[in-house]
Structures are given as structure tokens and as C-alpha cells.
Amino acid sequence: MLGAPTDTSDEELIRRSAARDRAAFDALVARHGGALLRFATRSCGTEVEAADALQDGLLAAWRGAGTFRGDASARTWLFQIVLHCCRRRARRRAGEPEQHAPVEAAADLPGADAPEARVAALQAGAALEQALASLPAAAREVLLLRDVEGLSGAETAAALSIDLTAMKSRLHRARLELKARVEERLGRALSEVLP
Amino acid sequence: MTIENEKVIAGLSCSDVLARLSDYVDGDLPAEERGRVEDHLRACEGCARFGGEFAATVRGLRTHLGAPASVSGELKDRLRRALDDDGAP
């Protein structure tokens, strides 16, 4: 089995994975696993569901590496697969009580002796996290891919399997709604918390 | 969103600017249009305030929620076992 040097492109790693090179696939997971898990956690709402969705997604990517056509980047392809697994798990648990429990604890973290800037950052992060979790799935997904994970507009559209114009429209509405919900939670503008 | 006291500045109404805010913060507007949005923002206090908060929210997502993430050793082991056990060709 060939090794997978860190400068090997994602696309090459997938090509090697398609030839059943586990080291190559492990290198791909090492490179993107953290971001995929972070995305899955916020998309699924719980760490348990996220771990399951990540496992489903990585198994699907390993099995389907030979089907990667390179139309989108490898990173986009991986996000697309994990997103699909998150949605499938959401459909399975449809009807169950809402499980989203976004770092509520973060709001309680700032202690009286915590430095002011740290408290402000925690408050802002908690408000953003809670507001994001409260959004409908479609809005949450586009914000996670574009603004949290930093995919380009084209990559985000590809991951969501929609065209760029539709993605931009969805993103803009989602950002406006998020802004309103953050301010509702904070009782003031975000910039007043984070000067 | 309802805009009170809508103004037209640099050929753009406040609603026009609001509709372009995402493309503006993403750097996706053509130079000429970007210039008109900036002219409007400089002259319209309401849009400047709203646009600033909008941009702060977008930045905040990356700054506060985009921290480096890692897969725990336990989950790595579980994923490794799942892949090892996978019998797909």
C-alpha cells in the first residue's frame, strides 16, 4: 500500500481510494474529518447523530470513491455525501422531539471573573449557535457550508445540488433571518456585544 | 423586512441595497455596482448600520463557529473499525 504524503491532492487521494488504498483514504479523512464532523454536528444537532452520519458518509465515500467524477472538488463531494447522510437520519427521526441542543452550556460558561472580551465572545458564539440551530434545515445547511465551513459559492451550490442563483437567494434569506434571530437572543446587535 | 423612509441614493433604493448585501459582503458584485452600493451606504445611515450588522453576523459565523475541529481518538478508532469491517470491493 502506498503512503499518502500530505501534499497529495484530494483528487489524487480519492483516485487511490478507488483503487482500495486505505492509507490514501485515511489521509483524506485526516484532512477533512474534523470539518465534516463539525458540519454534521451542527446539521444533525447531536454529537451521537453526527458521529453516525459521519460514519455513514465515510463508508459511502470509501465504497463510492470510484464514482467520483471530479465535477466538483473532492471536499465538496465529501460534504455532499455527509449532508445526504445527515438528511437521511433527520428523515428517519422525523416526528421525534427536536434534538437540537446547541451549546446551551456556552451561555453559562462566562464566570464573574472571566475577562470581558472572553465573556463577549462566549455570548456571541452562544447566540450564533442557538440562532443557527433554530433555523429550518435548508437555511442552516447553506450557512454551515458557505459561512462556517468556507466553501465557495459554487462549491456550496454543488454540495446542495442546486444552482448558484438559487443558492445565493437561499443564503441571503438565511443570513437575514439569522441576523434577526441573533439580535432577538442578545437583545441588541452583535456588534454591541463584540465592539 | 419593511424599510421606513426609503431613499434612493446613487441610483439604488434602500431595498435595492438590502437585496445586494450578500453579494456585497461576498465580493460578488461587479465594480460599478459595488461602487454604487458603497455610495449609498456612505450617505444612508440606516443602510450603513444595517449593512454593518449584517456583515458582522456573517463574519461571526466564521469567527465563532469555525474553530478548528478534530475527530476524537475514540471516533477515529470507530471509523477505522467500520472501514476495516467493510467488505465492499
GROMACS .gro file of N, CA and C in nm, chain B residues 41-88:
model
  144
  236LEU      N    1  -2.430   5.348   0.090
  236LEU     CA    2  -2.401   5.321   0.230
  236LEU      C    3  -2.338   5.443   0.299
  237ARG      N    4  -2.254   5.514   0.226
  237ARG     CA    5  -2.189   5.632   0.285
  237ARG      C    6  -2.292   5.741   0.317
  238ALA      N    7  -2.398   5.748   0.236
  238ALA     CA    8  -2.494   5.858   0.252
  238ALA      C    9  -2.620   5.818   0.329
  239CYS      N   10  -2.636   5.691   0.359
  239CYS     CA   11  -2.760   5.643   0.424
  239CYS      C   12  -2.726   5.576   0.557
  240GLU      N   13  -2.756   5.646   0.662
  240GLU     CA   14  -2.719   5.597   0.794
  240GLU      C   15  -2.787   5.463   0.827
  241GLY      N   16  -2.915   5.452   0.791
  241GLY     CA   17  -2.989   5.329   0.821
  241GLY      C   18  -2.931   5.208   0.751
  242CYS      N   19  -2.900   5.223   0.623
  242CYS     CA   20  -2.842   5.111   0.548
  242CYS      C   21  -2.701   5.079   0.597
  243ALA      N   22  -2.626   5.183   0.631
  243ALA     CA   23  -2.490   5.161   0.679
  243ALA      C   24  -2.493   5.080   0.809
  244ARG      N   25  -2.587   5.116   0.897
  244ARG     CA   26  -2.596   5.045   1.025
  244ARG      C   27  -2.641   4.900   1.003
  245PHE      N   28  -2.746   4.886   0.922
  245PHE     CA   29  -2.798   4.751   0.896
  245PHE      C   30  -2.692   4.666   0.824
  246GLY      N   31  -2.626   4.726   0.726
  246GLY     CA   32  -2.524   4.653   0.649
  246GLY      C   33  -2.407   4.612   0.737
  247GLY      N   34  -2.370   4.700   0.829
  247GLY     CA   35  -2.260   4.668   0.920
  247GLY      C   36  -2.295   4.551   1.010
  248GLU      N   37  -2.419   4.550   1.059
  248GLU     CA   38  -2.462   4.439   1.146
  248GLU      C   39  -2.474   4.308   1.066
  249PHE      N   40  -2.521   4.324   0.945
  249PHE     CA   41  -2.534   4.206   0.856
  249PHE      C   42  -2.395   4.145   0.834
  250ALA      N   43  -2.298   4.229   0.801
  250ALA     CA   44  -2.161   4.180   0.777
  250ALA      C   45  -2.102   4.121   0.904
  251ALA      N   46  -2.132   4.182   1.019
  251ALA     CA   47  -2.079   4.131   1.146
  251ALA      C   48  -2.135   3.992   1.176
  252THR      N   49  -2.260   3.970   1.140
  252THR     CA   50  -2.321   3.838   1.162
  252THR      C   51  -2.255   3.732   1.074
  253VAL      N   52  -2.232   3.767   0.949
  253VAL     CA   53  -2.167   3.672   0.857
  253VAL      C   54  -2.025   3.642   0.906
  254ARG      N   55  -1.951   3.747   0.944
  254ARG     CA   56  -1.814   3.726   0.995
  254ARG      C   57  -1.816   3.643   1.122
  255GLY      N   58  -1.918   3.669   1.206
  255GLY     CA   59  -1.927   3.600   1.334
  255GLY      C   60  -1.941   3.449   1.318
  256LEU      N   61  -2.011   3.408   1.214
  256LEU     CA   62  -2.026   3.264   1.192
  256LEU      C   63  -1.891   3.199   1.176
  257ARG      N   64  -1.805   3.260   1.094
  257ARG     CA   65  -1.672   3.203   1.070
  257ARG      C   66  -1.585   3.216   1.196
  258THR      N   67  -1.589   3.333   1.257
  258THR     CA   68  -1.501   3.360   1.370
  258THR      C   69  -1.536   3.274   1.492
  259HIS      N   70  -1.665   3.264   1.521
  259HIS     CA   71  -1.705   3.200   1.647
  259HIS      C   72  -1.744   3.054   1.631
  260LEU      N   73  -1.785   3.014   1.512
  260LEU     CA   74  -1.827   2.875   1.495
  260LEU      C   75  -1.732   2.794   1.406
  261GLY      N   76  -1.636   2.861   1.348
  261GLY     CA   77  -1.547   2.791   1.254
  261GLY      C   78  -1.415   2.750   1.315
  262ALA      N   79  -1.413   2.736   1.445
  262ALA     CA   80  -1.287   2.697   1.512
  262ALA      C   81  -1.239   2.562   1.461
  263PRO      N   82  -1.108   2.540   1.462
  263PRO     CA   83  -1.057   2.411   1.416
  263PRO      C   84  -1.125   2.296   1.489
  264ALA      N   85  -1.164   2.197   1.413
  264ALA     CA   86  -1.234   2.082   1.472
  264ALA      C   87  -1.149   1.958   1.451
  265SER      N   88  -1.163   1.865   1.541
  265SER     CA   89  -1.089   1.740   1.523
  265SER      C   90  -1.177   1.623   1.563
  266VAL      N   91  -1.142   1.509   1.509
  266VAL     CA   92  -1.216   1.386   1.539
  266VAL      C   93  -1.146   1.322   1.659
  267SER      N   94  -1.222   1.287   1.759
  267SER     CA   95  -1.162   1.228   1.880
  267SER      C   96  -1.098   1.093   1.847
  268GLY      N   97  -1.005   1.053   1.932
  268GLY     CA   98  -0.939   0.923   1.912
  268GLY      C   99  -1.039   0.810   1.912
  269GLU      N  100  -1.139   0.823   1.998
  269GLU     CA  101  -1.242   0.718   2.008
  269GLU      C  102  -1.320   0.706   1.878
  270LEU      N  103  -1.360   0.821   1.823
  270LEU     CA  104  -1.436   0.818   1.698
  270LEU      C  105  -1.347   0.772   1.583
  271LYS      N  106  -1.220   0.813   1.585
  271LYS     CA  107  -1.127   0.766   1.481
  271LYS      C  108  -1.118   0.614   1.482
  272ASP      N  109  -1.107   0.557   1.603
  272ASP     CA  110  -1.100   0.411   1.615
  272ASP      C  111  -1.226   0.346   1.560
  273ARG      N  112  -1.340   0.407   1.593
  273ARG     CA  113  -1.468   0.352   1.547
  273ARG      C  114  -1.477   0.358   1.394
  274LEU      N  115  -1.434   0.469   1.336
  274LEU     CA  116  -1.438   0.482   1.191
  274LEU      C  117  -1.343   0.382   1.126
  275ARG      N  118  -1.226   0.367   1.187
  275ARG     CA  119  -1.127   0.273   1.133
  275ARG      C  120  -1.184   0.131   1.132
  276ARG      N  121  -1.249   0.095   1.244
  276ARG     CA  122  -1.307  -0.040   1.252
  276ARG      C  123  -1.417  -0.057   1.147
  277ALA      N  124  -1.500   0.047   1.131
  277ALA     CA  125  -1.609   0.038   1.033
  277ALA      C  126  -1.553   0.018   0.892
  278LEU      N  127  -1.446   0.089   0.862
  278LEU     CA  128  -1.385   0.075   0.729
  278LEU      C  129  -1.317  -0.060   0.715
  279ASP      N  130  -1.251  -0.104   0.823
  279ASP     CA  131  -1.185  -0.235   0.819
  279ASP      C  132  -1.287  -0.345   0.795
  280ASP      N  133  -1.404  -0.329   0.860
  280ASP     CA  134  -1.506  -0.433   0.852
  280ASP      C  135  -1.584  -0.429   0.721
  281ASP      N  136  -1.569  -0.318   0.648
  281ASP     CA  137  -1.648  -0.304   0.528
  281ASP      C  138  -1.599  -0.400   0.421
  282GLY      N  139  -1.690  -0.478   0.372
  282GLY     CA  140  -1.650  -0.582   0.276
  282GLY      C  141  -1.661  -0.541   0.132
  283ALA      N  142  -1.694  -0.412   0.109
  283ALA     CA  143  -1.710  -0.370  -0.030
  283ALA      C  144  -1.580  -0.386  -0.106
   0.00000   0.00000   0.00000
